[in-house]
JSON list of C-alpha atoms in Angstrom, two decimals:
[
{"chain": "A", "resi": 1, "resn": "MET", "atom": "CA", "xyz": [0.00, 0.00, 0.00]},
{"chain": "A", "resi": 2, "resn": "SER", "atom": "CA", "xyz": [1.34, 3.40, -0.98]},
{"chain": "A", "resi": 3, "resn": "ARG", "atom": "CA", "xyz": [0.36, 6.89, 0.13]},
{"chain": "A", "resi": 4, "resn": "GLY", "atom": "CA", "xyz": [0.52, 9.81, -2.25]},
{"chain": "A", "resi": 5, "resn": "LEU", "atom": "CA", "xyz": [0.29, 13.58, -1.91]},
{"chain": "A", "resi": 6, "resn": "ILE", "atom": "CA", "xyz": [-1.53, 15.75, -4.45]},
{"chain": "A", "resi": 7, "resn": "VAL", "atom": "CA", "xyz": [-0.51, 19.42, -4.45]},
{"chain": "A", "resi": 8, "resn": "VAL", "atom": "CA", "xyz": [-3.31, 21.36, -6.15]},
{"chain": "A", "resi": 9, "resn": "ASP", "atom": "CA", "xyz": [-2.71, 24.50, -8.22]},
{"chain": "A", "resi": 10, "resn": "VAL", "atom": "CA", "xyz": [-0.04, 26.35, -6.24]},
{"chain": "A", "resi": 11, "resn": "GLN", "atom": "CA", "xyz": [0.31, 28.86, -9.08]},
{"chain": "A", "resi": 12, "resn": "ASN", "atom": "CA", "xyz": [1.05, 32.55, -9.37]},
{"chain": "A", "resi": 13, "resn": "ASP", "atom": "CA", "xyz": [-2.43, 33.55, -10.49]},
{"chain": "A", "resi": 14, "resn": "PHE", "atom": "CA", "xyz": [-3.99, 31.98, -7.38]},
{"chain": "A", "resi": 15, "resn": "CYS", "atom": "CA", "xyz": [-1.66, 33.76, -4.94]},
{"chain": "A", "resi": 16, "resn": "GLU", "atom": "CA", "xyz": [-1.41, 37.38, -3.94]},
{"chain": "A", "resi": 17, "resn": "GLY", "atom": "CA", "xyz": [-0.67, 39.53, -6.99]},
{"chain": "A", "resi": 18, "resn": "GLY", "atom": "CA", "xyz": [-2.26, 37.06, -9.39]},
{"chain": "A", "resi": 19, "resn": "SER", "atom": "CA", "xyz": [-5.38, 37.51, -11.48]},
{"chain": "A", "resi": 20, "resn": "VAL", "atom": "CA", "xyz": [-7.58, 35.39, -9.18]},
{"chain": "A", "resi": 21, "resn": "PRO", "atom": "CA", "xyz": [-5.75, 35.71, -5.84]},
{"chain": "A", "resi": 22, "resn": "VAL", "atom": "CA", "xyz": [-6.64, 33.77, -2.72]},
{"chain": "A", "resi": 23, "resn": "ALA", "atom": "CA", "xyz": [-5.61, 35.44, 0.53]},
{"chain": "A", "resi": 24, "resn": "GLY", "atom": "CA", "xyz": [-2.92, 33.32, 2.16]},
{"chain": "A", "resi": 25, "resn": "GLY", "atom": "CA", "xyz": [-1.88, 31.62, -1.07]},
{"chain": "A", "resi": 26, "resn": "ALA", "atom": "CA", "xyz": [1.79, 32.59, -0.80]},
{"chain": "A", "resi": 27, "resn": "ARG", "atom": "CA", "xyz": [1.89, 31.42, 2.81]},
{"chain": "A", "resi": 28, "resn": "ILE", "atom": "CA", "xyz": [0.37, 28.07, 1.86]},
{"chain": "A", "resi": 29, "resn": "ALA", "atom": "CA", "xyz": [2.88, 27.73, -0.99]},
{"chain": "A", "resi": 30, "resn": "THR", "atom": "CA", "xyz": [5.69, 28.02, 1.56]},
{"chain": "A", "resi": 31, "resn": "GLN", "atom": "CA", "xyz": [4.06, 25.55, 3.94]},
{"chain": "A", "resi": 32, "resn": "ILE", "atom": "CA", "xyz": [3.47, 23.00, 1.19]},
{"chain": "A", "resi": 33, "resn": "ALA", "atom": "CA", "xyz": [7.09, 23.32, 0.07]},
{"chain": "A", "resi": 34, "resn": "GLY", "atom": "CA", "xyz": [8.15, 22.52, 3.63]},
{"chain": "A", "resi": 35, "resn": "LEU", "atom": "CA", "xyz": [5.79, 19.53, 3.79]},
{"chain": "A", "resi": 36, "resn": "VAL", "atom": "CA", "xyz": [7.16, 18.09, 0.56]},
{"chain": "A", "resi": 37, "resn": "GLU", "atom": "CA", "xyz": [10.78, 18.70, 1.55]},
{"chain": "A", "resi": 38, "resn": "GLN", "atom": "CA", "xyz": [10.24, 16.89, 4.88]},
{"chain": "A", "resi": 39, "resn": "THR", "atom": "CA", "xyz": [8.07, 13.98, 3.76]},
{"chain": "A", "resi": 40, "resn": "ALA", "atom": "CA", "xyz": [8.75, 13.10, 0.11]},
{"chain": "A", "resi": 41, "resn": "GLY", "atom": "CA", "xyz": [9.97, 9.51, -0.03]},
{"chain": "A", "resi": 42, "resn": "THR", "atom": "CA", "xyz": [9.09, 8.84, 3.62]},
{"chain": "A", "resi": 43, "resn": "ASP", "atom": "CA", "xyz": [5.45, 9.62, 4.51]},
{"chain": "A", "resi": 44, "resn": "TYR", "atom": "CA", "xyz": [4.65, 9.84, 0.81]},
{"chain": "A", "resi": 45, "resn": "GLN", "atom": "CA", "xyz": [5.90, 7.34, -1.74]},
{"chain": "A", "resi": 46, "resn": "TYR", "atom": "CA", "xyz": [4.72, 9.69, -4.49]},
{"chain": "A", "resi": 47, "resn": "VAL", "atom": "CA", "xyz": [4.15, 13.44, -4.69]},
{"chain": "A", "resi": 48, "resn": "VAL", "atom": "CA", "xyz": [2.32, 14.92, -7.66]},
{"chain": "A", "resi": 49, "resn": "ALA", "atom": "CA", "xyz": [1.16, 18.43, -8.46]},
{"chain": "A", "resi": 50, "resn": "THR", "atom": "CA", "xyz": [-1.63, 19.82, -10.61]},
{"chain": "A", "resi": 51, "resn": "ARG", "atom": "CA", "xyz": [-1.65, 22.98, -12.68]},
{"chain": "A", "resi": 52, "resn": "ASP", "atom": "CA", "xyz": [-4.38, 24.93, -14.38]},
{"chain": "A", "resi": 53, "resn": "HIS", "atom": "CA", "xyz": [-3.24, 25.12, -18.01]},
{"chain": "A", "resi": 54, "resn": "HIS", "atom": "CA", "xyz": [-5.83, 27.05, -19.98]},
{"chain": "A", "resi": 55, "resn": "ILE", "atom": "CA", "xyz": [-5.61, 27.50, -23.74]},
{"chain": "A", "resi": 56, "resn": "ASP", "atom": "CA", "xyz": [-9.23, 28.16, -24.68]},
{"chain": "A", "resi": 57, "resn": "PRO", "atom": "CA", "xyz": [-11.53, 27.16, -21.82]},
{"chain": "A", "resi": 58, "resn": "GLY", "atom": "CA", "xyz": [-14.58, 28.81, -23.35]},
{"chain": "A", "resi": 59, "resn": "SER", "atom": "CA", "xyz": [-17.07, 30.34, -20.91]},
{"chain": "A", "resi": 60, "resn": "HIS", "atom": "CA", "xyz": [-14.79, 29.56, -17.96]},
{"chain": "A", "resi": 61, "resn": "PHE", "atom": "CA", "xyz": [-13.15, 32.92, -18.77]},
{"chain": "A", "resi": 62, "resn": "SER", "atom": "CA", "xyz": [-15.51, 35.87, -18.44]},
{"chain": "A", "resi": 63, "resn": "GLU", "atom": "CA", "xyz": [-15.43, 39.65, -18.20]},
{"chain": "A", "resi": 64, "resn": "THR", "atom": "CA", "xyz": [-18.39, 39.34, -15.82]},
{"chain": "A", "resi": 65, "resn": "PRO", "atom": "CA", "xyz": [-17.42, 36.27, -13.80]},
{"chain": "A", "resi": 66, "resn": "ASP", "atom": "CA", "xyz": [-19.69, 34.61, -11.25]},
{"chain": "A", "resi": 67, "resn": "TYR", "atom": "CA", "xyz": [-16.64, 33.14, -9.42]},
{"chain": "A", "resi": 68, "resn": "LYS", "atom": "CA", "xyz": [-18.31, 29.76, -9.38]},
{"chain": "A", "resi": 69, "resn": "ASP", "atom": "CA", "xyz": [-18.22, 28.54, -12.96]},
{"chain": "A", "resi": 70, "resn": "SER", "atom": "CA", "xyz": [-16.63, 31.58, -14.62]},
{"chain": "A", "resi": 71, "resn": "PHE", "atom": "CA", "xyz": [-13.57, 33.58, -13.60]},
{"chain": "A", "resi": 72, "resn": "PRO", "atom": "CA", "xyz": [-11.30, 36.32, -14.93]},
{"chain": "A", "resi": 73, "resn": "VAL", "atom": "CA", "xyz": [-8.59, 35.15, -17.32]},
{"chain": "A", "resi": 74, "resn": "HIS", "atom": "CA", "xyz": [-6.04, 33.10, -15.35]},
{"chain": "A", "resi": 75, "resn": "CYS", "atom": "CA", "xyz": [-3.34, 30.45, -15.71]},
{"chain": "A", "resi": 76, "resn": "VAL", "atom": "CA", "xyz": [-3.04, 30.82, -19.48]},
{"chain": "A", "resi": 77, "resn": "ALA", "atom": "CA", "xyz": [-0.64, 28.20, -20.82]},
{"chain": "A", "resi": 78, "resn": "GLY", "atom": "CA", "xyz": [2.81, 29.73, -21.24]},
{"chain": "A", "resi": 79, "resn": "ASP", "atom": "CA", "xyz": [2.08, 32.83, -19.16]},
{"chain": "A", "resi": 80, "resn": "GLU", "atom": "CA", "xyz": [3.84, 33.60, -15.88]},
{"chain": "A", "resi": 81, "resn": "GLY", "atom": "CA", "xyz": [0.53, 33.38, -14.03]},
{"chain": "A", "resi": 82, "resn": "SER", "atom": "CA", "xyz": [0.34, 29.65, -14.80]},
{"chain": "A", "resi": 83, "resn": "ASP", "atom": "CA", "xyz": [3.79, 28.96, -13.28]},
{"chain": "A", "resi": 84, "resn": "PHE", "atom": "CA", "xyz": [4.21, 27.48, -9.83]},
{"chain": "A", "resi": 85, "resn": "HIS", "atom": "CA", "xyz": [4.49, 30.18, -7.16]},
{"chain": "A", "resi": 86, "resn": "PRO", "atom": "CA", "xyz": [8.14, 31.02, -6.34]},
{"chain": "A", "resi": 87, "resn": "ASN", "atom": "CA", "xyz": [7.69, 29.74, -2.78]},
{"chain": "A", "resi": 88, "resn": "PHE", "atom": "CA", "xyz": [6.89, 26.29, -4.17]},
{"chain": "A", "resi": 89, "resn": "ALA", "atom": "CA", "xyz": [8.64, 26.23, -7.56]},
{"chain": "A", "resi": 90, "resn": "PRO", "atom": "CA", "xyz": [12.13, 25.27, -6.27]},
{"chain": "A", "resi": 91, "resn": "THR", "atom": "CA", "xyz": [10.65, 22.26, -4.49]},
{"chain": "A", "resi": 92, "resn": "ALA", "atom": "CA", "xyz": [8.64, 21.29, -7.56]},
{"chain": "A", "resi": 93, "resn": "ASP", "atom": "CA", "xyz": [11.81, 21.50, -9.66]},
{"chain": "A", "resi": 94, "resn": "SER", "atom": "CA", "xyz": [13.98, 19.62, -7.15]},
{"chain": "A", "resi": 95, "resn": "GLY", "atom": "CA", "xyz": [12.86, 16.15, -8.18]},
{"chain": "A", "resi": 96, "resn": "LYS", "atom": "CA", "xyz": [10.69, 15.67, -5.10]},
{"chain": "A", "resi": 97, "resn": "VAL", "atom": "CA", "xyz": [7.55, 16.13, -7.20]},
{"chain": "A", "resi": 98, "resn": "ASP", "atom": "CA", "xyz": [7.23, 12.97, -9.26]},
{"chain": "A", "resi": 99, "resn": "ALA", "atom": "CA", "xyz": [4.83, 14.26, -11.91]},
{"chain": "A", "resi": 100, "resn": "VAL", "atom": "CA", "xyz": [2.80, 17.32, -12.88]},
{"chain": "A", "resi": 101, "resn": "PHE", "atom": "CA", "xyz": [-0.72, 17.02, -14.24]},
{"chain": "A", "resi": 102, "resn": "PHE", "atom": "CA", "xyz": [-2.06, 19.77, -16.49]},
{"chain": "A", "resi": 103, "resn": "LYS", "atom": "CA", "xyz": [-5.79, 20.43, -16.61]},
{"chain": "A", "resi": 104, "resn": "GLY", "atom": "CA", "xyz": [-8.26, 22.73, -18.28]},
{"chain": "A", "resi": 105, "resn": "ALA", "atom": "CA", "xyz": [-6.75, 23.34, -21.71]},
{"chain": "A", "resi": 106, "resn": "HIS", "atom": "CA", "xyz": [-10.21, 23.59, -23.25]},
{"chain": "A", "resi": 107, "resn": "SER", "atom": "CA", "xyz": [-12.50, 23.42, -20.22]},
{"chain": "A", "resi": 108, "resn": "ALA", "atom": "CA", "xyz": [-12.85, 24.57, -16.63]},
{"chain": "A", "resi": 109, "resn": "SER", "atom": "CA", "xyz": [-11.40, 21.33, -15.18]},
{"chain": "A", "resi": 110, "resn": "LYS", "atom": "CA", "xyz": [-11.30, 22.09, -11.49]},
{"chain": "A", "resi": 111, "resn": "SER", "atom": "CA", "xyz": [-10.31, 18.56, -10.51]},
{"chain": "A", "resi": 112, "resn": "GLY", "atom": "CA", "xyz": [-6.78, 17.27, -10.81]},
{"chain": "A", "resi": 113, "resn": "PHE", "atom": "CA", "xyz": [-8.33, 14.00, -11.95]},
{"chain": "A", "resi": 114, "resn": "GLU", "atom": "CA", "xyz": [-9.31, 15.74, -15.19]},
{"chain": "A", "resi": 115, "resn": "GLY", "atom": "CA", "xyz": [-5.61, 16.39, -15.83]},
{"chain": "A", "resi": 116, "resn": "ALA", "atom": "CA", "xyz": [-2.89, 14.43, -17.59]},
{"chain": "A", "resi": 117, "resn": "ASP", "atom": "CA", "xyz": [0.89, 14.41, -17.37]},
{"chain": "A", "resi": 118, "resn": "GLU", "atom": "CA", "xyz": [3.28, 15.30, -20.18]},
{"chain": "A", "resi": 119, "resn": "HIS", "atom": "CA", "xyz": [2.78, 11.84, -21.68]},
{"chain": "A", "resi": 120, "resn": "GLY", "atom": "CA", "xyz": [-1.01, 12.12, -21.65]},
{"chain": "A", "resi": 121, "resn": "THR", "atom": "CA", "xyz": [-1.49, 9.76, -18.70]},
{"chain": "A", "resi": 122, "resn": "PRO", "atom": "CA", "xyz": [-4.53, 10.67, -16.57]},
{"chain": "A", "resi": 123, "resn": "LEU", "atom": "CA", "xyz": [-3.89, 11.20, -12.86]},
{"chain": "A", "resi": 124, "resn": "ALA", "atom": "CA", "xyz": [-5.99, 8.23, -11.67]},
{"chain": "A", "resi": 125, "resn": "ASP", "atom": "CA", "xyz": [-4.24, 5.85, -14.08]},
{"chain": "A", "resi": 126, "resn": "TRP", "atom": "CA", "xyz": [-0.81, 7.14, -12.99]},
{"chain": "A", "resi": 127, "resn": "LEU", "atom": "CA", "xyz": [-1.62, 6.58, -9.32]},
{"chain": "A", "resi": 128, "resn": "HIS", "atom": "CA", "xyz": [-3.24, 3.16, -9.80]},
{"chain": "A", "resi": 129, "resn": "ALA", "atom": "CA", "xyz": [-0.25, 1.97, -11.83]},
{"chain": "A", "resi": 130, "resn": "ARG", "atom": "CA", "xyz": [1.97, 2.70, -8.83]},
{"chain": "A", "resi": 131, "resn": "GLY", "atom": "CA", "xyz": [-0.24, 0.99, -6.25]},
{"chain": "A", "resi": 132, "resn": "VAL", "atom": "CA", "xyz": [-1.32, 4.19, -4.52]},
{"chain": "A", "resi": 133, "resn": "GLU", "atom": "CA", "xyz": [-4.39, 3.66, -2.34]},
{"chain": "A", "resi": 134, "resn": "ASP", "atom": "CA", "xyz": [-4.25, 6.55, 0.13]},
{"chain": "A", "resi": 135, "resn": "LEU", "atom": "CA", "xyz": [-4.09, 10.20, -0.88]},
{"chain": "A", "resi": 136, "resn": "ASP", "atom": "CA", "xyz": [-3.59, 13.46, 0.96]},
{"chain": "A", "resi": 137, "resn": "VAL", "atom": "CA", "xyz": [-4.78, 16.54, -0.90]},
{"chain": "A", "resi": 138, "resn": "VAL", "atom": "CA", "xyz": [-3.49, 20.08, -0.26]},
{"chain": "A", "resi": 139, "resn": "GLY", "atom": "CA", "xyz": [-3.35, 23.38, -2.12]},
{"chain": "A", "resi": 140, "resn": "ILE", "atom": "CA", "xyz": [-5.45, 26.22, -3.51]},
{"chain": "A", "resi": 141, "resn": "ALA", "atom": "CA", "xyz": [-8.35, 26.60, -3.03]},
{"chain": "A", "resi": 142, "resn": "THR", "atom": "CA", "xyz": [-10.05, 24.39, -0.45]},
{"chain": "A", "resi": 143, "resn": "ASP", "atom": "CA", "xyz": [-13.52, 25.30, -1.70]},
{"chain": "A", "resi": 144, "resn": "HIS", "atom": "CA", "xyz": [-12.77, 25.00, -5.43]},
{"chain": "A", "resi": 145, "resn": "CYS", "atom": "CA", "xyz": [-10.02, 22.85, -6.96]},
{"chain": "A", "resi": 146, "resn": "VAL", "atom": "CA", "xyz": [-8.95, 21.09, -3.74]},
{"chain": "A", "resi": 147, "resn": "ARG", "atom": "CA", "xyz": [-12.62, 20.22, -3.19]},
{"chain": "A", "resi": 148, "resn": "ALA", "atom": "CA", "xyz": [-13.09, 18.85, -6.71]},
{"chain": "A", "resi": 149, "resn": "THR", "atom": "CA", "xyz": [-9.84, 16.88, -6.59]},
{"chain": "A", "resi": 150, "resn": "ALA", "atom": "CA", "xyz": [-10.58, 15.30, -3.20]},
{"chain": "A", "resi": 151, "resn": "LEU", "atom": "CA", "xyz": [-14.14, 14.35, -4.20]},
{"chain": "A", "resi": 152, "resn": "ASP", "atom": "CA", "xyz": [-12.90, 12.80, -7.44]},
{"chain": "A", "resi": 153, "resn": "ALA", "atom": "CA", "xyz": [-10.20, 10.92, -5.52]},
{"chain": "A", "resi": 154, "resn": "ALA", "atom": "CA", "xyz": [-12.88, 9.35, -3.34]},
{"chain": "A", "resi": 155, "resn": "ASN", "atom": "CA", "xyz": [-15.04, 8.59, -6.39]},
{"chain": "A", "resi": 156, "resn": "ALA", "atom": "CA", "xyz": [-12.05, 6.88, -8.02]},
{"chain": "A", "resi": 157, "resn": "GLY", "atom": "CA", "xyz": [-11.69, 4.52, -5.06]},
{"chain": "A", "resi": 158, "resn": "PHE", "atom": "CA", "xyz": [-8.83, 6.19, -3.17]},
{"chain": "A", "resi": 159, "resn": "ARG", "atom": "CA", "xyz": [-8.91, 6.78, 0.57]},
{"chain": "A", "resi": 160, "resn": "ALA", "atom": "CA", "xyz": [-8.70, 10.57, 0.58]},
{"chain": "A", "resi": 161, "resn": "ARG", "atom": "CA", "xyz": [-7.78, 13.07, 3.27]},
{"chain": "A", "resi": 162, "resn": "VAL", "atom": "CA", "xyz": [-7.57, 16.86, 3.00]},
{"chain": "A", "resi": 163, "resn": "LEU", "atom": "CA", "xyz": [-4.90, 18.61, 5.08]},
{"chain": "A", "resi": 164, "resn": "LEU", "atom": "CA", "xyz": [-6.39, 21.97, 6.00]},
{"chain": "A", "resi": 165, "resn": "ASP", "atom": "CA", "xyz": [-3.15, 23.30, 7.46]},
{"chain": "A", "resi": 166, "resn": "TYR", "atom": "CA", "xyz": [-1.72, 23.11, 3.94]},
{"chain": "A", "resi": 167, "resn": "SER", "atom": "CA", "xyz": [-4.76, 24.43, 2.08]},
{"chain": "A", "resi": 168, "resn": "VAL", "atom": "CA", "xyz": [-6.51, 27.77, 1.89]},
{"chain": "A", "resi": 169, "resn": "GLY", "atom": "CA", "xyz": [-10.10, 28.58, 1.03]},
{"chain": "A", "resi": 170, "resn": "VAL", "atom": "CA", "xyz": [-11.58, 31.54, -0.77]},
{"chain": "A", "resi": 171, "resn": "ALA", "atom": "CA", "xyz": [-14.37, 32.31, 1.71]},
{"chain": "A", "resi": 172, "resn": "PRO", "atom": "CA", "xyz": [-15.50, 30.99, 5.11]},
{"chain": "A", "resi": 173, "resn": "HIS", "atom": "CA", "xyz": [-19.04, 30.07, 4.03]},
{"chain": "A", "resi": 174, "resn": "THR", "atom": "CA", "xyz": [-18.03, 28.11, 0.93]},
{"chain": "A", "resi": 175, "resn": "THR", "atom": "CA", "xyz": [-15.20, 26.44, 2.83]},
{"chain": "A", "resi": 176, "resn": "ALA", "atom": "CA", "xyz": [-17.63, 25.39, 5.58]},
{"chain": "A", "resi": 177, "resn": "SER", "atom": "CA", "xyz": [-20.00, 23.84, 3.04]},
{"chain": "A", "resi": 178, "resn": "THR", "atom": "CA", "xyz": [-17.02, 22.10, 1.42]},
{"chain": "A", "resi": 179, "resn": "LEU", "atom": "CA", "xyz": [-16.13, 20.47, 4.73]},
{"chain": "A", "resi": 180, "resn": "GLU", "atom": "CA", "xyz": [-19.68, 19.12, 4.86]},
{"chain": "A", "resi": 181, "resn": "ASP", "atom": "CA", "xyz": [-19.24, 17.76, 1.34]},
{"chain": "A", "resi": 182, "resn": "PHE", "atom": "CA", "xyz": [-16.08, 15.99, 2.47]},
{"chain": "A", "resi": 183, "resn": "ARG", "atom": "CA", "xyz": [-17.84, 14.49, 5.48]},
{"chain": "A", "resi": 184, "resn": "ARG", "atom": "CA", "xyz": [-20.68, 13.15, 3.34]},
{"chain": "A", "resi": 185, "resn": "ALA", "atom": "CA", "xyz": [-18.19, 11.65, 0.86]},
{"chain": "A", "resi": 186, "resn": "GLY", "atom": "CA", "xyz": [-16.19, 9.91, 3.59]},
{"chain": "A", "resi": 187, "resn": "ILE", "atom": "CA", "xyz": [-13.15, 12.12, 3.06]},
{"chain": "A", "resi": 188, "resn": "ALA", "atom": "CA", "xyz": [-11.06, 12.63, 6.19]},
{"chain": "A", "resi": 189, "resn": "VAL", "atom": "CA", "xyz": [-10.07, 16.15, 7.20]},
{"chain": "A", "resi": 190, "resn": "SER", "atom": "CA", "xyz": [-6.98, 17.03, 9.20]},
{"chain": "A", "resi": 191, "resn": "GLY", "atom": "CA", "xyz": [-5.99, 20.42, 10.62]},
{"chain": "A", "resi": 192, "resn": "ASP", "atom": "CA", "xyz": [-7.71, 23.56, 11.76]},
{"chain": "A", "resi": 193, "resn": "THR", "atom": "CA", "xyz": [-7.17, 26.22, 9.12]},
{"chain": "A", "resi": 194, "resn": "PRO", "atom": "CA", "xyz": [-10.30, 25.90, 6.98]},
{"chain": "A", "resi": 195, "resn": "ALA", "atom": "CA", "xyz": [-10.50, 29.46, 5.69]},
{"chain": "A", "resi": 196, "resn": "PRO", "atom": "CA", "xyz": [-8.30, 32.52, 5.20]},
{"chain": "A", "resi": 197, "resn": "GLN", "atom": "CA", "xyz": [-7.64, 34.59, 8.29]}
]
């Protein structure tokens, strides 16, 4: 049995100064980097990361976004905003992240399980091929892409846990409802930082 860590969307556009910033994103990027540096190869046999990678996601980009299904332009493939945040990028580039899964080229694709690596391998297939059964999910944002990724992990048959100390939500009310979604789906929750301070 192997345990894996999924780092969700720790990208410039989702941190302070980005086009769709989440308060506390840069702090979480630093904390996740520390988690990976300390635990890769020990607590976690595999560490993977996801990235929004939009080319033409249609109505997901909007000049009048509802911030649920549509958002301002963000994480455009090849733009600086789509890069890993500098607080996390050195760790991602150090070899301690085993694979990166790109999602949303032509759709919204909130879940990392809608992504594929550079060889076109979907995330679930990659994990199953390596015997991963347990997954911890961290990143940005608890109530959007972390939520979708954790729920899809459970639906794909993984035992999923969300580490709130290494995740940050957009808003307290949507984060609270997300925690209820996790409970109903049988997803474990660890930590006590469910929303931005």
